[in-house]
Amino acid sequence: AVWVQQGSTVDLWARPYDPQAGWGAAARVDTADGMVGEARVGMDAQGQAVAVWSQVGPSTRWSIYASRRPAGGTWTTPALLENNEVVGSQDSGPALAVAASGEALVAWNRANGAQSSLWGSRLNSAGSWSTAVELVADSGAQQSLGRYDLAVDRQGNGLLAGQLHDLAW
């Protein structure tokens, strides 16, 4: 389970569950000072968990982070999945799909107030994230992106589905 917990800061926490041993100890997943927003978690066939979330930082805008937790292990140092430092832009709303092999796909919304597009990254079997790429471009003021989600099969093939509202028709 993952959740966003507000105290003196707003952080991402997780707690593993083992069917034989029950609930494990809660652990903080994020390591930065910025406020955490939305979070998603998935798990592969070997029990490795992957978490993605939006968080304010490294500057004063929303960014996308990810961390892995090997089965029985601890959360890795969070990885920043994009380097979008454009003033007035934000990356948020992560969607996550994890394959049985441990590979994962993540997609998120990049918005600048006038336009938004979907971006994504892939976690390979070696545990490295790919460079973020634009998946769906917003082609102007007459369009807006709606809800979206990801799915992945056991071979790592992914599917991104979502809504694109076209106001020009």
Coordinates of N, CA, C and O in Angstrom, one line a residue:
A1 N 0.9 -1.2 0.0 CA 0.0 0.0 0.0 C 0.9 1.2 0.0 O 1.9 1.2 0.7
V2 N 0.5 2.3 -0.7 CA 1.2 3.6 -0.7 C 0.1 4.6 -0.3 O -1.0 4.5 -0.7
W3 N 0.6 5.7 0.4 CA -0.3 6.8 0.7 C 0.5 8.0 0.9 O 1.7 8.0 1.1
V4 N -0.2 9.1 0.7 CA 0.4 10.5 0.9 C 0.0 10.9 2.3 O -1.2 10.9 2.7
Q5 N 0.9 11.2 3.2 CA 0.7 11.5 4.6 C 1.1 12.9 4.9 O 2.2 13.3 4.6
Q6 N 0.2 13.7 5.5 CA 0.5 15.1 5.8 C 0.7 15.2 7.3 O -0.1 14.8 8.1
G7 N 1.9 15.8 7.6 CA 2.2 16.1 9.0 C 2.8 17.5 8.9 O 2.3 18.4 8.3
S8 N 4.1 17.7 9.3 CA 4.8 18.9 9.1 C 5.2 19.1 7.7 O 5.5 20.1 7.2
T9 N 5.3 17.9 7.0 CA 5.5 17.9 5.5 C 4.5 16.9 4.9 O 3.7 16.3 5.6
V10 N 4.4 16.9 3.6 CA 3.5 16.0 2.9 C 4.4 15.0 2.1 O 5.1 15.3 1.2
D11 N 4.4 13.7 2.6 CA 5.4 12.7 2.1 C 4.6 11.5 1.6 O 3.5 11.2 1.9
L12 N 5.4 10.6 0.9 CA 4.9 9.4 0.4 C 5.4 8.2 1.3 O 6.6 8.1 1.5
W13 N 4.5 7.4 1.7 CA 4.8 6.3 2.6 C 4.3 5.0 1.9 O 3.3 5.0 1.1
A14 N 4.9 3.9 2.3 CA 4.4 2.6 1.8 C 4.5 1.6 2.9 O 5.3 1.7 3.9
R15 N 3.7 0.5 2.8 CA 3.7 -0.6 3.8 C 3.5 -1.9 3.0 O 2.5 -2.0 2.4
P16 N 4.5 -2.8 3.1 CA 4.3 -4.1 2.4 C 3.4 -5.0 3.1 O 3.2 -5.0 4.3
Y17 N 2.9 -6.0 2.3 CA 2.0 -7.0 2.9 C 2.5 -8.4 2.4 O 2.7 -8.5 1.2
D18 N 2.7 -9.3 3.3 CA 3.1 -10.7 3.0 C 1.9 -11.5 3.4 O 1.5 -11.5 4.6
P19 N 1.3 -12.4 2.5 CA 0.2 -13.2 2.9 C 0.5 -14.1 4.2 O -0.5 -14.4 4.9
Q20 N 1.7 -14.5 4.4 CA 2.0 -15.4 5.5 C 2.4 -14.6 6.8 O 2.1 -15.0 7.9
A21 N 3.1 -13.5 6.6 CA 3.6 -12.7 7.7 C 2.7 -11.5 8.1 O 2.9 -11.0 9.2
G22 N 1.9 -11.1 7.2 CA 1.0 -9.9 7.4 C 1.7 -8.6 7.0 O 2.6 -8.6 6.2
W23 N 1.2 -7.5 7.6 CA 1.7 -6.2 7.2 C 3.1 -6.0 7.8 O 3.4 -6.2 9.0
G24 N 4.0 -5.4 7.0 CA 5.3 -5.1 7.4 C 5.3 -3.6 7.9 O 4.3 -3.0 8.1
A25 N 6.5 -3.1 8.2 CA 6.7 -1.8 8.7 C 6.5 -0.7 7.6 O 6.9 -0.9 6.5
A26 N 5.9 0.4 8.0 CA 5.7 1.5 7.1 C 7.1 2.2 6.9 O 7.9 2.2 7.8
A27 N 7.3 2.7 5.7 CA 8.6 3.3 5.4 C 8.3 4.5 4.4 O 7.4 4.4 3.6
R28 N 9.0 5.6 4.6 CA 8.9 6.8 3.8 C 9.6 6.4 2.5 O 10.7 5.9 2.4
V29 N 8.9 6.7 1.3 CA 9.5 6.4 0.0 C 10.2 7.6 -0.6 O 11.3 7.5 -1.1
D30 N 9.6 8.8 -0.5 CA 10.3 10.0 -1.1 C 11.3 10.5 -0.1 O 11.3 10.2 1.1
T31 N 12.3 11.2 -0.6 CA 13.4 11.7 0.2 C 13.6 13.2 0.1 O 14.4 13.8 0.8
A32 N 12.8 13.9 -0.7 CA 13.0 15.3 -0.9 C 12.1 16.1 0.0 O 11.2 15.5 0.7
D33 N 12.3 17.4 0.1 CA 11.5 18.2 1.0 C 10.2 18.7 0.4 O 9.3 19.1 1.1
G34 N 10.0 18.6 -0.9 CA 8.8 19.1 -1.6 C 7.6 18.3 -1.3 O 7.6 17.1 -1.1
M35 N 6.4 18.9 -1.4 CA 5.1 18.3 -1.1 C 4.8 17.2 -2.2 O 5.0 17.4 -3.4
V36 N 4.4 16.1 -1.8 CA 4.0 15.0 -2.6 C 2.5 15.1 -3.1 O 1.7 15.5 -2.3
G37 N 2.3 14.8 -4.3 CA 0.9 14.9 -4.9 C 0.4 13.5 -5.1 O 0.3 12.7 -4.2
E38 N 0.0 13.1 -6.3 CA -0.6 11.8 -6.6 C 0.5 10.7 -6.7 O 1.6 11.0 -7.1
A39 N 0.1 9.5 -6.3 CA 1.0 8.4 -6.3 C 0.4 7.1 -6.8 O -0.9 7.0 -6.7
R40 N 1.1 6.3 -7.5 CA 0.7 5.0 -8.0 C 1.7 3.9 -7.6 O 2.9 4.2 -7.5
V41 N 1.3 2.7 -7.4 CA 2.2 1.6 -7.1 C 1.8 0.4 -7.9 O 0.6 0.2 -8.2
G42 N 2.7 -0.5 -8.3 CA 2.5 -1.7 -8.9 C 3.5 -2.7 -8.5 O 4.5 -2.4 -7.8
M43 N 3.3 -4.0 -8.8 CA 4.2 -5.1 -8.4 C 4.4 -6.1 -9.5 O 3.4 -6.4 -10.2
D44 N 5.6 -6.7 -9.6 CA 5.8 -7.7 -10.5 C 5.6 -9.1 -9.9 O 5.3 -9.2 -8.7
A45 N 5.9 -10.1 -10.7 CA 5.6 -11.5 -10.3 C 6.6 -12.0 -9.2 O 6.3 -12.9 -8.4
Q46 N 7.8 -11.3 -9.0 CA 8.7 -11.7 -8.0 C 8.5 -10.9 -6.7 O 9.3 -11.1 -5.8
G47 N 7.6 -10.0 -6.7 CA 7.3 -9.2 -5.5 C 8.0 -7.9 -5.4 O 8.0 -7.3 -4.4
Q48 N 8.6 -7.5 -6.5 CA 9.3 -6.1 -6.5 C 8.2 -5.1 -6.8 O 7.4 -5.3 -7.7
A49 N 8.2 -4.1 -6.0 CA 7.2 -3.0 -6.1 C 7.9 -1.8 -6.8 O 9.1 -1.6 -6.7
V50 N 7.0 -1.1 -7.6 CA 7.5 0.2 -8.2 C 6.4 1.2 -7.8 O 5.2 1.0 -7.9
A51 N 6.9 2.4 -7.4 CA 6.1 3.5 -7.1 C 6.4 4.7 -7.9 O 7.6 5.0 -8.2
V52 N 5.5 5.5 -8.4 CA 5.7 6.7 -9.1 C 4.8 7.8 -8.4 O 3.7 7.5 -7.9
W53 N 5.2 9.0 -8.5 CA 4.5 10.1 -7.8 C 4.9 11.4 -8.4 O 5.9 11.6 -9.0
S54 N 4.0 12.4 -8.1 CA 4.3 13.8 -8.4 C 4.8 14.5 -7.1 O 4.3 14.1 -6.1
Q55 N 5.7 15.4 -7.3 CA 6.3 16.0 -6.1 C 6.8 17.4 -6.5 O 7.4 17.5 -7.6
V56 N 6.6 18.4 -5.6 CA 7.2 19.7 -5.9 C 8.7 19.6 -5.8 O 9.2 19.2 -4.7
G57 N 9.4 19.9 -6.8 CA 10.9 19.9 -6.8 C 11.4 19.3 -8.1 O 10.7 18.6 -8.8
P58 N 12.6 19.5 -8.5 CA 13.7 20.1 -7.7 C 13.6 21.7 -7.6 O 14.2 22.3 -6.8
S59 N 12.7 22.3 -8.5 CA 12.5 23.7 -8.3 C 11.2 23.9 -7.6 O 10.9 23.2 -6.7
T60 N 10.4 24.8 -8.1 CA 9.1 25.1 -7.4 C 7.9 24.6 -8.2 O 6.8 25.1 -8.1
R61 N 8.1 23.6 -9.1 CA 7.1 23.1 -9.9 C 6.9 21.6 -9.7 O 7.8 21.0 -9.1
W62 N 5.8 21.0 -10.1 CA 5.6 19.6 -10.0 C 6.4 18.8 -10.9 O 6.5 19.1 -12.1
S63 N 7.1 17.7 -10.4 CA 7.9 16.8 -11.2 C 7.5 15.4 -10.9 O 6.7 15.1 -10.0
I64 N 8.0 14.4 -11.7 CA 7.6 13.0 -11.6 C 8.8 12.2 -11.1 O 9.9 12.3 -11.6
Y65 N 8.6 11.5 -10.0 CA 9.6 10.7 -9.4 C 9.2 9.2 -9.4 O 8.0 8.9 -9.5
A66 N 10.2 8.3 -9.2 CA 9.9 6.9 -9.1 C 10.9 6.2 -8.2 O 12.1 6.7 -8.1
S67 N 10.5 5.1 -7.6 CA 11.4 4.3 -6.7 C 11.0 2.8 -6.9 O 9.8 2.5 -7.2
R68 N 11.9 1.9 -6.6 CA 11.7 0.5 -6.6 C 12.0 -0.1 -5.3 O 12.8 0.4 -4.5
R69 N 11.2 -1.2 -4.9 CA 11.5 -1.9 -3.7 C 11.6 -3.4 -4.1 O 10.6 -4.0 -4.3
P70 N 12.8 -3.9 -4.1 CA 13.0 -5.3 -4.3 C 12.2 -6.1 -3.3 O 12.0 -5.7 -2.1
A71 N 11.7 -7.3 -3.6 CA 11.0 -8.2 -2.7 C 11.9 -8.4 -1.4 O 13.0 -8.7 -1.5
G72 N 11.3 -8.0 -0.3 CA 12.0 -8.1 1.0 C 13.0 -7.1 1.2 O 13.7 -7.1 2.3
G73 N 13.2 -6.1 0.3 CA 14.2 -5.1 0.5 C 13.7 -3.8 0.9 O 12.6 -3.7 1.5
T74 N 14.4 -2.7 0.6 CA 14.0 -1.3 1.0 C 13.9 -0.5 -0.3 O 14.4 -0.9 -1.4
W75 N 13.2 0.6 -0.2 CA 13.0 1.5 -1.4 C 14.3 2.1 -1.8 O 15.1 2.5 -1.0
T76 N 14.5 2.1 -3.2 CA 15.7 2.7 -3.7 C 15.6 4.3 -3.7 O 14.5 4.8 -3.4
T77 N 16.7 4.9 -3.8 CA 16.7 6.4 -3.9 C 15.8 6.8 -5.1 O 15.9 6.3 -6.2
P78 N 14.9 7.7 -4.8 CA 14.0 8.2 -5.9 C 14.7 8.7 -7.1 O 15.7 9.4 -7.0
A79 N 14.2 8.4 -8.3 CA 14.7 8.9 -9.6 C 13.8 9.9 -10.1 O 12.6 9.7 -10.1
L80 N 14.4 11.0 -10.5 CA 13.6 12.1 -11.2 C 13.4 11.6 -12.7 O 14.4 11.4 -13.4
L81 N 12.2 11.4 -13.2 CA 12.0 10.9 -14.5 C 12.0 11.9 -15.6 O 12.0 11.5 -16.8
E82 N 11.9 13.1 -15.3 CA 11.9 14.2 -16.4 C 12.8 15.4 -15.9 O 13.0 15.5 -14.7
N83 N 13.2 16.2 -16.8 CA 14.0 17.3 -16.5 C 13.4 18.6 -17.0 O 14.1 19.5 -17.5
N84 N 12.1 18.7 -17.0 CA 11.3 19.8 -17.5 C 11.4 21.0 -16.5 O 10.6 21.0 -15.5
E85 N 12.2 21.9 -16.7 CA 12.3 23.1 -15.7 C 11.8 24.3 -16.4 O 12.3 25.4 -16.1
V86 N 10.8 24.2 -17.2 CA 10.2 25.4 -17.8 C 9.3 26.1 -16.8 O 8.4 25.5 -16.3
V87 N 9.5 27.4 -16.6 CA 8.7 28.2 -15.7 C 7.2 28.1 -16.1 O 6.9 28.3 -17.3
G88 N 6.3 27.8 -15.2 CA 4.9 27.8 -15.5 C 4.4 26.4 -16.0 O 3.2 26.2 -16.2
S89 N 5.3 25.5 -16.1 CA 5.0 24.1 -16.5 C 4.9 23.2 -15.3 O 5.6 23.4 -14.3
Q90 N 4.2 22.1 -15.4 CA 4.1 21.1 -14.3 C 3.9 19.8 -14.9 O 3.3 19.6 -15.9
D91 N 4.5 18.8 -14.2 CA 4.3 17.4 -14.6 C 3.5 16.7 -13.4 O 4.0 16.8 -12.3
S92 N 2.4 16.1 -13.8 CA 1.6 15.5 -12.7 C 0.7 14.4 -13.2 O 0.7 14.0 -14.4
G93 N -0.1 13.7 -12.4 CA -1.0 12.7 -12.7 C -0.4 11.4 -13.3 O -0.8 11.0 -14.3
P94 N 0.6 10.8 -12.6 CA 1.2 9.6 -13.2 C 0.3 8.4 -13.2 O -0.6 8.2 -12.4
A95 N 0.4 7.7 -14.3 CA -0.2 6.4 -14.5 C 0.9 5.4 -14.5 O 2.0 5.6 -15.1
L96 N 0.7 4.2 -14.0 CA 1.8 3.2 -13.9 C 1.2 1.8 -14.3 O 0.1 1.4 -13.9
A97 N 2.0 1.0 -15.0 CA 1.7 -0.4 -15.3 C 3.0 -1.1 -15.2 O 4.1 -0.7 -15.6
V98 N 3.0 -2.3 -14.4 CA 4.2 -3.1 -14.1 C 3.9 -4.5 -14.7 O 2.9 -5.1 -14.5
A99 N 4.9 -4.9 -15.5 CA 4.8 -6.3 -16.1 C 5.3 -7.3 -15.1 O 6.0 -7.0 -14.2
A100 N 4.9 -8.6 -15.4 CA 5.4 -9.7 -14.5 C 6.9 -9.8 -14.4 O 7.5 -10.2 -13.4
S101 N 7.6 -9.3 -15.5 CA 9.0 -9.4 -15.6 C 9.7 -8.3 -14.7 O 11.0 -8.4 -14.5
G102 N 9.0 -7.3 -14.3 CA 9.6 -6.2 -13.5 C 9.7 -5.0 -14.3 O 10.0 -3.9 -13.8
E103 N 9.6 -5.1 -15.6 CA 9.6 -3.9 -16.5 C 8.4 -3.1 -16.2 O 7.3 -3.6 -15.8
A104 N 8.4 -1.7 -16.3 CA 7.3 -0.9 -16.0 C 7.2 0.3 -17.0 O 8.2 0.7 -17.6
L105 N 6.0 0.8 -17.1 CA 5.7 2.0 -18.0 C 5.1 3.0 -17.1 O 4.2 2.6 -16.3
V106 N 5.4 4.2 -17.3 CA 4.7 5.3 -16.6 C 4.4 6.4 -17.6 O 5.2 6.7 -18.5
A107 N 3.2 7.0 -17.5 CA 2.8 8.1 -18.3 C 2.3 9.2 -17.4 O 1.8 8.9 -16.3
W108 N 2.5 10.5 -17.8 CA 2.0 11.6 -17.0 C 1.7 12.8 -17.9 O 2.0 12.8 -19.0
N109 N 1.0 13.7 -17.3 CA 0.5 14.9 -18.0 C 1.5 16.0 -17.7 O 1.9 16.3 -16.6
R110 N 1.9 16.7 -18.8 CA 2.8 17.9 -18.7 C 1.9 19.0 -19.2 O 1.4 19.1 -20.4
A111 N 1.6 20.0 -18.3 CA 0.8 21.1 -18.7 C 1.5 22.4 -18.4 O 2.3 22.5 -17.5
N112 N 1.2 23.4 -19.2 CA 1.8 24.8 -19.0 C 0.7 25.9 -18.9 O 1.1 27.0 -19.0
G113 N -0.5 25.5 -18.7 CA -1.6 26.5 -18.5 C -2.4 26.7 -19.8 O -3.6 27.0 -19.7
A114 N -1.8 26.5 -20.9 CA -2.5 26.7 -22.2 C -2.6 25.3 -22.9 O -3.6 25.1 -23.6
Q115 N -1.6 24.5 -22.8 CA -1.6 23.2 -23.4 C -1.1 22.1 -22.5 O -0.5 22.4 -21.5
S116 N -1.5 20.9 -22.8 CA -1.0 19.7 -22.0 C -0.7 18.6 -23.0 O -1.3 18.5 -24.0
S117 N 0.3 17.8 -22.6 CA 0.6 16.6 -23.4 C 1.0 15.5 -22.5 O 1.2 15.7 -21.3
L118 N 1.0 14.2 -23.0 CA 1.3 13.1 -22.2 C 2.8 12.7 -22.5 O 3.2 12.6 -23.7
W119 N 3.5 12.5 -21.4 CA 4.9 12.1 -21.5 C 5.0 10.7 -20.8 O 4.2 10.3 -20.1
G120 N 6.1 10.0 -21.1 CA 6.3 8.7 -20.5 C 7.8 8.3 -20.4 O 8.7 8.9 -21.0
S121 N 8.0 7.2 -19.6 CA 9.3 6.7 -19.4 C 9.1 5.2 -19.2 O 8.0 4.7 -18.8
R122 N 10.2 4.4 -19.4 CA 10.1 2.9 -19.2 C 11.2 2.5 -18.3 O 12.4 2.9 -18.4
L123 N 10.9 1.6 -17.4 CA 11.8 1.0 -16.5 C 12.2 -0.4 -17.1 O 11.3 -1.2 -17.4
N124 N 13.5 -0.6 -17.4 CA 13.9 -1.9 -18.0 C 14.2 -2.9 -17.0 O 14.2 -2.6 -15.8
S125 N 14.5 -4.1 -17.4 CA 14.7 -5.2 -16.4 C 15.9 -5.1 -15.6 O 16.1 -5.7 -14.5
A126 N 16.9 -4.2 -16.0 CA 18.1 -3.9 -15.3 C 17.8 -2.8 -14.2 O 18.7 -2.6 -13.4
G127 N 16.6 -2.2 -14.2 CA 16.3 -1.2 -13.2 C 16.6 0.2 -13.5 O 16.6 1.1 -12.7
S128 N 16.8 0.5 -14.8 CA 17.1 1.8 -15.3 C 15.9 2.4 -16.0 O 15.2 1.7 -16.8
W129 N 15.6 3.7 -15.8 CA 14.6 4.4 -16.4 C 15.1 5.0 -17.7 O 16.2 5.6 -17.8
S130 N 14.2 5.0 -18.8 CA 14.6 5.6 -20.0 C 14.4 7.1 -19.9 O 13.8 7.6 -19.0
T131 N 15.0 7.8 -20.9 CA 14.7 9.3 -21.0 C 13.3 9.5 -21.3 O 12.7 8.8 -22.1
A132 N 12.7 10.5 -20.7 CA 11.3 10.8 -20.9 C 11.0 11.2 -22.4 O 11.9 12.0 -22.9
V133 N 9.9 10.8 -22.9 CA 9.6 11.1 -24.3 C 8.1 11.6 -24.3 O 7.3 11.1 -23.5
E134 N 7.8 12.4 -25.3 CA 6.4 12.9 -25.5 C 5.6 11.8 -26.2 O 6.0 11.3 -27.2
L135 N 4.5 11.3 -25.6 CA 3.7 10.3 -26.1 C 2.5 10.8 -27.0 O 2.2 10.2 -28.0
V136 N 1.9 11.8 -26.4 CA 0.7 12.4 -27.1 C 0.8 13.9 -27.0 O 0.9 14.4 -25.9
A137 N 0.9 14.6 -28.1 CA 1.1 16.0 -28.2 C -0.3 16.7 -28.2 O -1.2 16.2 -28.7
D138 N -0.4 17.8 -27.5 CA -1.5 18.7 -27.6 C -1.3 19.6 -28.8 O -0.4 20.3 -28.8
S139 N -2.3 19.5 -29.7 CA -2.0 20.3 -30.9 C -2.7 21.7 -30.9 O -2.9 22.3 -32.0
G140 N -3.0 22.2 -29.8 CA -3.5 23.6 -29.8 C -4.6 23.8 -28.7 O -5.0 22.9 -28.0
A141 N -5.1 25.1 -28.7 CA -6.0 25.5 -27.8 C -7.4 24.9 -27.9 O -8.2 24.9 -27.0
Q142 N -7.7 24.2 -29.0 CA -9.0 23.6 -29.3 C -9.0 22.2 -28.7 O -10.0 21.5 -28.9
Q143 N -7.9 21.7 -28.2 CA -7.9 20.3 -27.7 C -7.5 20.3 -26.2 O -6.8 21.2 -25.7
S144 N -7.9 19.3 -25.5 CA -7.5 19.1 -24.1 C -7.4 17.6 -23.8 O -8.3 16.8 -24.3
L145 N -6.5 17.2 -23.0 CA -6.4 15.8 -22.6 C -7.2 15.5 -21.4 O -7.3 16.3 -20.5
G146 N -7.9 14.4 -21.5 CA -8.7 14.0 -20.3 C -8.0 12.8 -19.6 O -6.8 12.8 -19.5
R147 N -8.8 11.9 -19.1 CA -8.3 10.8 -18.3 C -7.5 9.9 -19.2 O -7.7 9.7 -20.4
Y148 N -6.5 9.2 -18.6 CA -5.7 8.2 -19.3 C -5.2 7.1 -18.4 O -5.2 7.3 -17.2
D149 N -4.8 6.0 -19.0 CA -4.3 4.9 -18.2 C -3.4 4.0 -19.0 O -3.4 4.1 -20.2
L150 N -2.7 3.2 -18.3 CA -1.7 2.3 -19.0 C -2.0 0.8 -18.6 O -2.5 0.5 -17.6
A151 N -1.6 -0.1 -19.6 CA -1.6 -1.5 -19.3 C -0.4 -2.1 -19.9 O 0.1 -1.5 -20.9
V152 N 0.1 -3.2 -19.4 CA 1.3 -3.9 -19.9 C 1.1 -5.4 -19.8 O 0.5 -5.9 -18.9
D153 N 1.6 -6.1 -20.9 CA 1.5 -7.6 -20.8 C 2.8 -8.2 -20.3 O 3.7 -7.5 -20.0
R154 N 2.8 -9.5 -20.1 CA 4.0 -10.2 -19.5 C 5.2 -10.0 -20.4 O 6.3 -10.2 -19.9
Q155 N 5.1 -9.7 -21.7 CA 6.3 -9.5 -22.5 C 6.8 -8.0 -22.5 O 7.8 -7.7 -23.1
G156 N 6.0 -7.1 -21.8 CA 6.4 -5.8 -21.7 C 5.8 -4.9 -22.7 O 6.1 -3.7 -22.8
N157 N 4.9 -5.4 -23.5 CA 4.2 -4.6 -24.5 C 3.1 -3.7 -23.8 O 2.4 -4.2 -22.9
G158 N 3.1 -2.4 -24.1 CA 2.2 -1.5 -23.4 C 1.1 -1.0 -24.2 O 1.2 -1.0 -25.4
L159 N 0.1 -0.5 -23.5 CA -1.0 0.2 -24.2 C -1.4 1.4 -23.4 O -1.6 1.3 -22.1
L160 N -1.4 2.6 -24.0 CA -1.8 3.8 -23.4 C -3.2 4.2 -24.0 O -3.3 4.2 -25.2
A161 N -4.2 4.4 -23.2 CA -5.5 4.8 -23.6 C -5.9 6.0 -22.9 O -5.6 6.2 -21.7
G162 N -6.7 6.9 -23.6 CA -7.1 8.1 -22.9 C -8.1 8.9 -23.7 O -8.5 8.5 -24.8
Q163 N -8.5 10.0 -23.2 CA -9.4 10.9 -23.8 C -8.7 12.1 -24.4 O -7.9 12.7 -23.7
L164 N -9.1 12.5 -25.6 CA -8.6 13.7 -26.2 C -9.8 14.5 -26.6 O -10.5 14.1 -27.5
H165 N -10.1 15.6 -26.0 CA -11.3 16.4 -26.3 C -10.9 17.4 -27.4 O -10.0 18.2 -27.2
D166 N -11.6 17.3 -28.5 CA -11.4 18.3 -29.7 C -12.5 19.2 -29.8 O -13.6 18.8 -30.1
L167 N -12.3 20.4 -29.4 CA -13.4 21.4 -29.4 C -13.6 22.1 -30.7 O -14.5 22.9 -30.9
A168 N -12.9 21.7 -31.7 CA -12.9 22.4 -33.0 C -13.9 21.7 -34.0 O -14.1 22.2 -35.1
W169 N -14.5 20.6 -33.6 CA -15.4 20.0 -34.6 C -16.7 20.6 -34.6 O -17.5 20.7 -35.3

